[in-house]
Amino acid sequence: MTAVNYLDGSGLRGALIMSAEYVQRHRADLNRINVFPVPDGDTGTNLALTVSSIADHLRRSTDTSVGIVAKAAAQAGIMGARGNCGMILSHFLLGMADAIGDRVRLTVAEFGQVLRSATEHVYRALEKPVEGTMITIMRAIADEAERLRDSDFVVLFERLLIKAREALANTPELLPQLKASGVVDAGAKGFVHILEGIAGYLAGDPLVALEEMPEFGAEPAVFAAAQAEYSAASEQYRFCTEALVRGSELPTQETVSAWLRERGDSLVVIRSNDLLKVHVHTDEPEAVFAYLRGFGELATKKAEDMQAQHAVAERAATGHMQLARRPISVVVDSACDLPDEIIRAHGMHLVPLNLIFEDRVMRDRLDISAEEFVEQLKTGAHPSTSQPAPAAFIEGFRRAAEEGESVVAVLLSSALSGTYASAQAALKHRAESDDVPIHLFDSKGGSLLQGLLALKASELGEMGWTPERIVAELERIRAQSGFFIVLDTFERALASGRVGRGKAWLGSLLDIKPVLDIDAAGKLVPIDKVRGRKNMMPLMLQVLERKVPRGAKKMRFGIMHIGAQEVLAPVTREIRARYGKDAEVVTMAGTPIFGTHAGEGAWGIAYLVED
């Protein structure tokens, strides 16, 4: 085994990516033993979503400076943090990044100092640090790292892992809820899994699972989250509420904490540069969202009914089924154009469509981003598109079924793609043992119309709605909502066969920009045209005004673009000037699936009417 005497950016990146794999591997186990601070059975999922946000961001990085990688990991953690465990881990990474500063690499002695600073940062940041949780493991390894300042990193993490497991074994002695249920703390165990991944990576053997921690009691408490008492004594507030705000003039962490303290508990707040992330258990989630909107753009918001979550866990335990952590798990295909941060915030499961170049197939959003696709368009690339194979949906449904009592899939219009048919085929080939009900919903739309419907499905599921009721509500909303797009060029529409060569030539000659609508049947139809790029925005806003029903009050909007980011700010301003300064507007670079047919410079508006 080769000694590792320093840690640089490449090493930290690889270690954190591997740690995410370890957490993913143990997600279901962490959900089962989750009883603190409330038995809602979601710690494994929340921690897995947080570390996957970090890993996905780091995979796109090539920096070799440990300081740059640490800052990137901290920012990705804040954006993707879910639940108490994810927020605390993000604070730890933020403390690490601050302590590392601009250093290119770290020695073992320096790393020990960084761990101490990161741990102290977490203790200072938390309203009420509770021993027996993740923070106890952090403090234990910081103590051990300072004692082992003369070792190498491989030996250091072997010893840190031993110390972390000892501290984990003691967590039931520090928290009565854990001892009563016969389990260790789920968040603390998740942090140990992170250390396992790092230790395995540094030892050069990352794919071999390290020794498991023993469970406590005669048998593992498989349904500890369901069996633990959920009462006002353990949790007096109902909604697990989270939000991410972006802004240039955000308030201090202390200011936000003081306001939220009067309205809830389990409070964790992170403020870093232009990001503010909040986690709080409250009975007033809408009041929290309204307060945060006053400081900037509310990028994500979520309010989960913890009583509904615990009821699901109880039903699973009674039926001797695998523990589900939520009533509804949502599946959506990548044509939805929802930002990654919204997909992660609500725990949606994304099934990618395929982009076919001459000699290779690339999965939308996984193998190629919207921005990378636009660069390909500029070089003259002419790919085609294909729906996901049934096998991709089978895998997506399997992952969703691990977390939800039922699954709702919100899919690209069956009139535009074979995606819906592929999902139907997947249902016919599921294993007989797959007994989680799956409900398919044809959005009769695409892009952010489909995305906003998926977001609505997630929100209703978080409130405890049944899948049948959710699908009925989506049908009602879809009937009064829509999406339309303006093309800047005929080139891609011509290449895809959507427009004839004669019309394309005449349109280009006259500088005509066609406006296409997804109609009630989910088909793409021309509805208007405009001459010249400068006239595109006024016409699109006129179309929006014609389409939104008079008197509608509860609305949200989406703006997508294909290499036309310059339209986002002015169109957002106009929408809020016309429909209210707090109107929710989701913006996103359009999926390559749409970009392939719409071409560079196209952009569209989605509107969801919920009255």
XYZ file of C-alpha atoms in Angstrom:
611
model
C 0.000 0.000 0.000
C 1.544 3.291 -1.085
C 1.800 6.065 1.493
C -0.107 9.267 0.666
C 1.706 12.188 2.257
C -0.362 15.074 0.923
C -3.859 15.739 -0.344
C -4.356 17.848 -3.462
C -7.480 18.814 -5.397
C -7.521 15.636 -7.477
C -7.310 13.501 -4.342
C -10.064 15.404 -2.520
C -12.307 15.272 -5.590
C -11.869 11.510 -6.015
C -12.399 10.876 -2.307
C -15.634 12.871 -2.162
C -17.010 11.259 -5.316
C -16.312 7.797 -3.895
C -17.867 8.748 -0.560
C -21.075 9.597 -2.431
C -21.118 6.055 -3.845
C -20.863 4.615 -0.339
C -23.760 6.709 0.924
C -25.907 5.710 -2.057
C -25.174 2.055 -1.297
C -26.544 2.391 2.247
C -29.404 4.806 1.617
C -32.236 2.374 2.406
C -30.577 1.202 5.628
C -30.181 4.791 6.846
C -33.854 5.488 6.100
C -34.919 2.449 8.136
C -33.078 3.471 11.299
C -33.942 7.195 11.121
C -35.708 8.106 14.407
C -34.080 11.448 15.329
C -34.939 14.324 15.352
C -38.246 12.897 14.048
C -39.021 9.367 12.772
C -39.748 10.362 9.184
C -37.483 7.765 7.554
C -35.721 10.146 5.163
C -32.138 10.597 6.398
C -30.648 8.175 3.872
C -32.421 9.788 0.942
C -31.603 13.322 2.092
C -27.930 12.554 2.621
C -27.709 10.665 -0.688
C -29.218 13.594 -2.598
C -26.831 16.019 -0.896
C -23.670 14.036 -1.678
C -24.840 13.273 -5.220
C -25.109 17.035 -5.822
C -21.511 17.384 -4.664
C -20.267 14.429 -6.715
C -22.054 15.522 -9.898
C -20.530 18.982 -9.633
C -17.027 17.680 -8.926
C -17.110 15.235 -11.834
C -17.112 18.246 -14.174
C -14.045 19.732 -12.453
C -10.378 19.308 -13.399
C -8.846 21.613 -10.778
C -5.801 20.315 -8.926
C -5.848 22.870 -6.088
C -7.357 21.447 -2.897
C -8.651 24.917 -1.994
C -10.574 25.320 -5.258
C -12.063 21.812 -5.018
C -13.055 22.343 -1.369
C -14.876 25.586 -2.254
C -16.654 23.881 -5.157
C -17.737 20.987 -2.924
C -19.060 23.383 -0.286
C -21.081 25.419 -2.799
C -22.496 22.270 -4.423
C -23.369 20.962 -0.970
C -25.290 24.111 -0.104
C -27.253 24.020 -3.368
C -28.097 20.334 -2.989
C -28.475 20.091 0.798
C -31.586 18.289 2.024
C -32.689 17.651 5.592
C -30.815 18.227 8.819
C -28.060 15.823 7.825
C -27.439 17.462 4.445
C -27.418 20.945 5.949
C -24.975 19.938 8.704
C -22.680 18.203 6.194
C -22.743 21.346 4.032
C -21.772 23.482 7.025
C -18.880 21.073 7.673
C -17.684 21.375 4.064
C -18.045 25.151 4.207
C -15.905 25.210 7.368
C -13.339 23.008 5.625
C -13.207 25.289 2.595
C -12.747 28.375 4.769
C -9.941 26.699 6.716
C -8.141 25.432 3.590
C -8.273 28.807 1.891
C -6.169 29.046 -1.253
C -3.768 26.206 -0.458
C -2.897 23.917 -3.350
C -2.367 20.841 -1.179
C -2.450 19.763 2.473
C -0.171 17.755 4.714
C -1.649 15.426 7.342
C -0.877 17.938 10.087
C -2.609 20.715 8.151
C -5.573 18.453 7.454
C -5.996 17.841 11.180
C -6.214 21.579 11.748
C -8.780 21.834 8.933
C -10.961 19.129 10.529
C -10.846 20.984 13.851
C -11.859 24.278 12.193
C -14.660 22.587 10.224
C -16.041 20.943 13.358
C -15.964 24.179 15.336
C -17.717 25.915 12.430
C -20.572 23.384 12.619
C -20.954 23.750 16.388
C -21.101 27.542 16.058
C -23.590 27.399 13.202
C -26.166 25.126 14.842
C -28.923 26.558 17.028
C -28.827 23.620 19.439
C -25.949 21.181 18.824
C -27.134 17.729 19.926
C -24.566 15.110 20.907
C -25.182 11.607 19.635
C -25.647 12.856 16.073
C -23.351 13.546 13.131
C -21.550 16.302 15.022
C -20.296 13.791 17.619
C -18.522 11.840 14.875
C -17.032 15.061 13.498
C -15.612 16.000 16.894
C -14.222 12.486 17.455
C -12.291 12.404 14.174
C -11.003 15.950 14.681
C -9.549 14.868 18.041
C -7.978 11.775 16.479
C -6.547 13.653 13.482
C -4.707 16.106 15.738
C -3.172 13.157 17.603
C -1.983 11.495 14.349
C -0.348 14.510 12.730
C 2.810 12.533 11.805
C 1.089 9.714 9.878
C 0.228 9.539 6.161
C -3.318 9.948 4.816
C -3.961 6.217 4.328
C -3.094 5.424 7.943
C -4.867 8.573 9.119
C -8.202 7.576 7.579
C -7.878 3.989 8.785
C -7.583 5.364 12.323
C -10.274 8.000 11.795
C -12.641 5.256 10.666
C -11.975 3.217 13.797
C -12.568 6.240 16.002
C -15.705 7.199 14.063
C -17.164 3.708 14.475
C -16.465 3.808 18.204
C -18.242 7.149 18.469
C -21.133 5.825 16.379
C -21.517 2.802 18.661
C -21.902 5.198 21.596
C -24.646 7.354 20.064
C -27.493 5.366 21.711
C -26.005 6.274 25.092
C -26.241 9.951 24.232
C -29.773 10.042 22.784
C -32.660 8.245 24.561
C -34.658 7.989 21.299
C -31.894 5.888 19.756
C -31.571 3.581 22.743
C -35.335 3.048 22.928
C -35.420 2.007 19.274
C -32.232 -0.052 19.370
C -30.436 1.860 16.637
C -27.511 4.181 16.115
C -28.103 7.674 14.758
C -28.821 7.587 11.021
C -27.040 10.861 10.226
C -23.992 9.800 12.229
C -23.891 6.461 10.447
C -24.186 8.258 7.121
C -21.132 10.344 8.009
C -19.255 7.120 8.808
C -20.154 5.844 5.330
C -18.639 9.031 3.896
C -15.426 8.258 5.774
C -15.544 4.664 4.490
C -15.635 5.898 0.921
C -12.734 8.286 1.497
C -10.647 5.612 3.260
C -11.295 3.101 0.494
C -10.341 5.628 -2.181
C -7.082 6.617 -0.459
C -6.155 2.963 0.110
C -6.560 2.309 -3.613
C -9.374 -0.196 -3.077
C -12.530 1.937 -3.446
C -14.905 -0.744 -4.723
C -14.509 -3.136 -1.802
C -17.057 -2.444 0.943
C -15.393 -1.920 4.285
C -16.614 -3.735 7.391
C -20.174 -2.865 8.348
C -21.131 -1.445 11.716
C -23.169 -3.945 13.765
C -26.770 -3.038 14.483
C -27.924 -2.686 18.064
C -30.361 -5.084 19.717
C -31.021 -8.743 19.027
C -32.195 -7.965 15.499
C -31.772 -4.912 13.285
C -34.643 -2.494 13.839
C -35.785 -2.750 10.251
C -38.764 -0.477 10.765
C -37.416 1.708 13.558
C -38.727 4.827 11.827
C -42.220 3.341 11.777
C -42.156 1.978 15.317
C -40.815 5.143 16.938
C -43.469 7.350 18.484
C -44.435 10.413 16.498
C -46.038 12.901 18.869
C -46.121 16.529 19.872
C -43.538 15.680 22.512
C -41.030 14.717 19.820
C -42.083 17.146 17.086
C -44.564 19.956 17.586
C -44.349 21.228 13.999
C -45.705 19.462 10.953
C -43.834 20.534 7.820
C -40.178 19.923 7.020
C -39.526 23.137 5.114
C -36.494 23.974 2.971
C -35.617 26.787 0.611
C -32.677 28.098 -1.407
C -32.401 31.842 -2.102
C -30.024 33.613 -4.479
C -29.322 37.310 -4.067
C -26.622 39.961 -3.972
C -27.821 41.559 -0.727
C -28.758 38.649 1.501
C -29.251 39.131 5.250
C -26.867 37.589 7.763
C -27.272 34.018 8.933
C -28.076 35.323 12.428
C -30.849 37.629 11.140
C -32.625 34.821 9.306
C -32.193 32.429 12.223
C -33.739 34.923 14.646
C -36.838 35.312 12.445
C -37.268 31.578 11.873
C -36.669 30.723 15.531
C -40.051 32.239 16.381
C -41.826 29.997 13.880
C -40.258 26.560 14.145
C -37.476 24.279 15.307
C -34.825 21.899 13.862
C -33.420 25.067 12.377
C -30.297 25.111 10.215
C -29.339 28.164 8.121
C -26.381 28.518 5.747
C -25.286 31.821 4.236
C -22.413 31.755 1.750
C -21.723 34.502 -0.788
C -24.911 34.882 -2.869
C -26.599 31.728 -1.503
C -28.903 31.333 1.487
C -30.160 27.838 2.395
C -32.756 27.238 5.095
C -34.096 24.127 6.830
C -36.810 24.442 9.478
C -39.709 22.424 10.869
C -42.714 24.735 10.957
C -46.488 24.984 10.608
C -46.136 28.071 8.388
C -44.132 27.094 5.275
C -45.793 29.709 3.051
C -44.908 32.452 5.558
C -41.300 31.244 5.463
C -41.258 31.353 1.647
C -42.807 34.826 1.589
C -40.177 36.086 4.044
C -37.313 34.666 1.994
C -38.635 36.083 -1.295
C -37.912 39.528 0.104
C -34.175 38.866 -0.140
C -33.729 37.531 -3.655
C -34.714 34.802 -6.087
C -36.366 31.816 -4.383
C -34.643 29.127 -6.440
C -36.180 26.125 -4.664
C -38.792 25.577 -1.979
C -40.195 22.439 -0.385
C -42.617 21.641 2.452
C -43.086 17.957 3.315
C -45.822 16.768 5.663
C -43.893 14.722 8.243
C -47.080 13.174 9.625
C -47.834 11.796 6.150
C -44.286 10.432 5.924
C -44.579 8.647 9.254
C -47.988 7.225 8.300
C -46.373 5.669 5.214
C -43.638 4.133 7.376
C -46.255 2.669 9.727
C -48.182 1.117 6.842
C -44.996 -0.382 5.434
C -44.119 -1.901 8.814
C -47.610 -3.330 9.292
C -47.538 -4.950 5.857
C -43.944 -6.175 6.294
C -42.998 -4.264 3.163
C -39.789 -2.427 2.384
C -39.796 0.898 4.181
C -41.005 3.746 1.971
C -40.060 7.214 3.144
C -42.763 9.212 1.355
C -46.299 8.763 0.037
C -45.403 9.601 -3.579
C -42.189 9.363 -5.575
C -42.135 11.270 -8.875
C -40.429 10.131 -12.085
C -39.880 12.578 -14.943
C -38.004 12.332 -18.237
C -35.273 14.788 -19.192
C -37.465 16.711 -21.646
C -38.949 18.464 -18.583
C -36.254 21.199 -18.535
C -36.390 21.534 -14.738
C -33.152 22.805 -13.163
C -31.111 20.168 -11.329
C -31.559 21.999 -8.045
C -35.361 21.676 -8.255
C -35.167 17.996 -9.209
C -32.888 17.313 -6.234
C -34.852 19.484 -3.819
C -37.935 17.324 -4.405
C -36.141 14.024 -4.876
C -37.503 13.413 -8.383
C -36.102 10.531 -10.438
C -34.886 11.587 -13.882
C -34.948 9.243 -16.897
C -32.810 10.621 -19.754
C -33.789 10.740 -23.405
C -31.071 9.974 -25.959
C -29.181 12.224 -28.338
C -27.737 10.374 -31.332
C -24.652 11.698 -33.068
C -23.073 9.894 -36.029
C -21.188 7.262 -34.058
C -22.386 7.576 -30.479
C -25.450 7.826 -28.281
C -25.413 10.335 -25.438
C -27.857 10.468 -22.545
C -29.463 13.872 -22.176
C -28.195 15.774 -19.093
C -25.968 12.870 -18.025
C -23.497 12.646 -20.898
C -24.095 16.116 -22.362
C -25.424 19.343 -20.873
C -27.615 21.933 -22.555
C -24.675 24.346 -22.723
C -22.377 21.724 -24.270
C -25.065 20.905 -26.821
C -25.323 24.531 -27.956
C -21.567 24.522 -28.564
C -22.065 21.396 -30.690
C -24.769 23.188 -32.696
C -22.370 26.052 -33.389
C -19.901 23.607 -34.937
C -22.567 22.327 -37.326
C -23.569 19.124 -35.501
C -26.907 17.601 -36.592
C -27.855 14.917 -34.076
C -31.181 13.097 -33.908
C -33.140 12.120 -30.819
C -34.612 8.964 -29.354
C -36.883 8.132 -26.428
C -35.507 6.209 -23.421
C -35.504 2.442 -23.774
C -37.996 0.557 -21.575
C -35.015 -0.676 -19.534
C -34.214 2.929 -18.559
C -37.761 3.369 -17.277
C -37.649 0.045 -15.428
C -34.558 1.280 -13.592
C -36.132 4.691 -12.921
C -39.294 3.076 -11.579
C -37.224 0.737 -9.388
C -35.331 3.616 -7.793
C -38.531 5.593 -7.286
C -40.294 2.584 -5.753
C -37.537 2.287 -3.139
C -38.645 5.636 -1.741
C -42.347 5.985 -2.458
C -45.479 4.090 -1.482
C -46.705 4.919 -5.007
C -45.019 6.376 -8.113
C -46.338 9.100 -10.414
C -44.482 9.536 -13.735
C -45.001 12.861 -15.544
C -43.906 12.316 -19.137
C -43.294 14.077 -22.438
C -46.346 14.334 -24.709
C -47.173 11.055 -26.437
C -47.968 13.114 -29.554
C -44.381 14.400 -29.715
C -42.328 11.352 -28.755
C -42.383 7.611 -28.094
C -41.301 8.307 -24.496
C -44.765 7.626 -23.050
C -45.072 4.378 -25.029
C -41.659 3.294 -23.766
C -42.804 3.859 -20.176
C -45.939 1.795 -20.877
C -43.757 -1.017 -22.244
C -41.611 -0.846 -19.116
C -44.665 -1.421 -16.924
C -45.444 -4.646 -18.821
C -41.947 -5.993 -18.150
C -41.618 -5.181 -14.458
C -40.797 -8.069 -12.167
C -43.766 -9.755 -10.484
C -42.285 -8.781 -7.110
C -42.541 -5.071 -7.985
C -45.792 -4.306 -6.188
C -45.488 -0.500 -5.890
C -48.283 1.083 -7.996
C -47.056 3.254 -10.872
C -49.304 5.909 -12.427
C -48.327 7.356 -15.811
C -49.398 10.882 -16.682
C -49.161 12.115 -20.275
C -48.332 15.799 -19.799
C -49.477 16.556 -23.362
C -46.598 18.965 -23.200
C -42.860 19.245 -22.963
C -40.124 21.502 -21.672
C -41.174 23.572 -18.658
C -44.889 22.870 -19.107
C -44.101 19.241 -18.382
C -41.572 20.321 -15.762
C -43.984 22.553 -13.854
C -46.573 19.759 -13.860
C -43.949 17.386 -12.417
C -43.084 19.989 -9.794
C -46.774 20.273 -8.881
C -47.030 16.480 -8.610
C -44.067 16.469 -6.216
C -45.556 19.203 -4.061
C -48.913 17.428 -3.830
C -47.172 14.172 -2.955
C -45.237 15.927 -0.196
C -48.563 17.060 1.239
C -49.806 13.469 1.387
C -52.162 13.424 -1.635
C -53.029 10.031 -3.140
C -51.694 9.264 -6.638
C -55.203 9.128 -8.123
C -56.009 12.547 -6.716
C -52.684 13.945 -7.979
C -53.263 12.687 -11.529
C -56.780 14.149 -11.533
C -55.421 17.516 -10.379
C -52.708 17.468 -13.051
C -55.367 16.807 -15.695
C -57.375 19.801 -14.462
C -54.368 22.119 -14.398
C -53.046 20.961 -17.771
C -56.359 21.839 -19.435
C -55.825 25.523 -18.657
C -52.034 25.709 -19.007
C -49.628 25.660 -21.929
C -46.259 26.244 -23.607
C -45.264 28.068 -26.791
C -41.908 28.713 -28.418
C -40.447 31.077 -31.000
C -37.760 29.902 -33.441
C -34.896 32.160 -34.454
C -33.849 29.997 -37.387
C -35.435 27.395 -39.678
C -32.233 25.371 -39.953
C -32.939 22.767 -37.281
C -36.666 22.526 -38.062
C -35.686 21.863 -41.686
C -33.070 19.248 -40.728
C -35.549 17.417 -38.495
C -38.243 17.424 -41.181
C -40.643 19.607 -39.153
C -40.653 22.351 -41.837
C -40.535 22.000 -45.620
C -37.583 23.389 -47.569
C -39.700 25.972 -49.424
C -41.193 27.457 -46.282
C -37.788 27.490 -44.606
C -36.198 29.345 -47.541
C -38.977 31.949 -47.715
C -39.033 32.412 -43.946
C -35.286 32.928 -43.782
C -35.398 35.356 -46.702
C -38.064 37.501 -45.018
C -36.548 37.114 -41.507
C -39.756 35.461 -40.306
C -39.733 33.893 -36.827
C -42.480 31.268 -36.376
C -44.248 30.828 -33.027
C -45.252 27.231 -32.266
C -47.685 26.077 -29.605
C -48.216 22.724 -27.889
C -51.979 22.357 -28.202
C -54.442 20.575 -25.900
C -53.708 17.259 -27.626
C -49.977 17.665 -27.036
C -49.124 18.381 -30.666
C -46.821 21.134 -31.924
C -48.768 23.589 -34.121
C -47.950 27.040 -35.602
C -49.987 29.853 -34.042
C -48.228 33.075 -35.052
C -45.167 34.611 -36.670
C -43.072 37.695 -36.205
C -40.598 39.507 -38.434
C -37.211 40.328 -36.976
C -35.527 39.335 -33.736
C -36.323 42.616 -31.967
C -40.057 41.936 -32.308
C -39.935 38.447 -30.792
C -40.344 39.460 -27.146
C -43.317 41.829 -27.584
C -45.193 39.229 -29.614
C -44.458 36.401 -27.152
C -45.795 38.499 -24.279
C -48.910 39.267 -26.309
C -49.421 35.555 -26.906
C -49.035 34.917 -23.178
C -51.628 37.572 -22.386
C -54.066 35.981 -24.839
C -53.577 32.526 -23.364
C -53.679 33.140 -19.590
C -57.348 33.064 -18.487
C -58.731 36.374 -17.278
C -58.958 36.582 -13.519
C -56.407 33.827 -12.918
C -54.555 34.455 -9.651
C -52.575 31.312 -8.808
C -50.001 30.913 -11.569
C -46.403 30.022 -12.160
C -44.269 30.438 -15.247
C -41.250 28.969 -16.983
C -38.824 30.378 -19.543
C -36.583 28.034 -21.540
C -33.988 28.962 -24.133
C -31.566 27.358 -26.580
C -28.443 29.502 -26.390
C -30.505 32.666 -25.828
C -29.828 33.407 -22.169
C -30.145 37.144 -22.807
C -33.959 36.843 -22.895
C -34.296 35.457 -19.367
C -33.952 38.652 -17.317
C -36.153 40.966 -19.442
C -38.904 38.368 -19.960
C -38.907 37.553 -16.241
C -39.232 41.263 -15.428
C -42.141 41.651 -17.854
C -43.966 38.602 -16.470
C -43.665 39.900 -12.919
C -44.743 43.390 -13.974
C -47.921 41.910 -15.468
C -48.713 39.046 -13.072
C -47.274 40.168 -9.733
C -43.818 40.913 -8.368
C -43.750 37.573 -6.518
C -44.771 35.493 -9.540
C -42.812 32.247 -9.570
C -40.655 32.024 -12.719
C -38.466 28.984 -13.380
C -35.724 29.519 -15.984
C -33.609 26.873 -17.663
C -31.431 26.211 -20.686
C -33.560 23.923 -22.851
C -32.796 20.234 -23.144
C -30.878 19.151 -26.266
C -33.982 17.118 -27.110
C -35.805 20.383 -27.871
C -32.693 22.154 -29.097
C -32.185 19.529 -31.794
C -35.489 20.503 -33.407
C -35.799 24.176 -32.402
C -32.245 25.332 -33.082
C -30.022 27.945 -31.494
C -31.737 31.168 -30.475
C -35.163 29.627 -29.821
C -36.933 30.345 -26.552
C -40.317 29.630 -25.049
C -42.721 30.431 -22.223
C -44.648 27.922 -20.122
C -47.561 28.948 -17.921
C -49.321 26.896 -15.266
C -52.725 28.074 -14.061
C -53.668 26.454 -10.746
C -56.884 28.350 -9.843
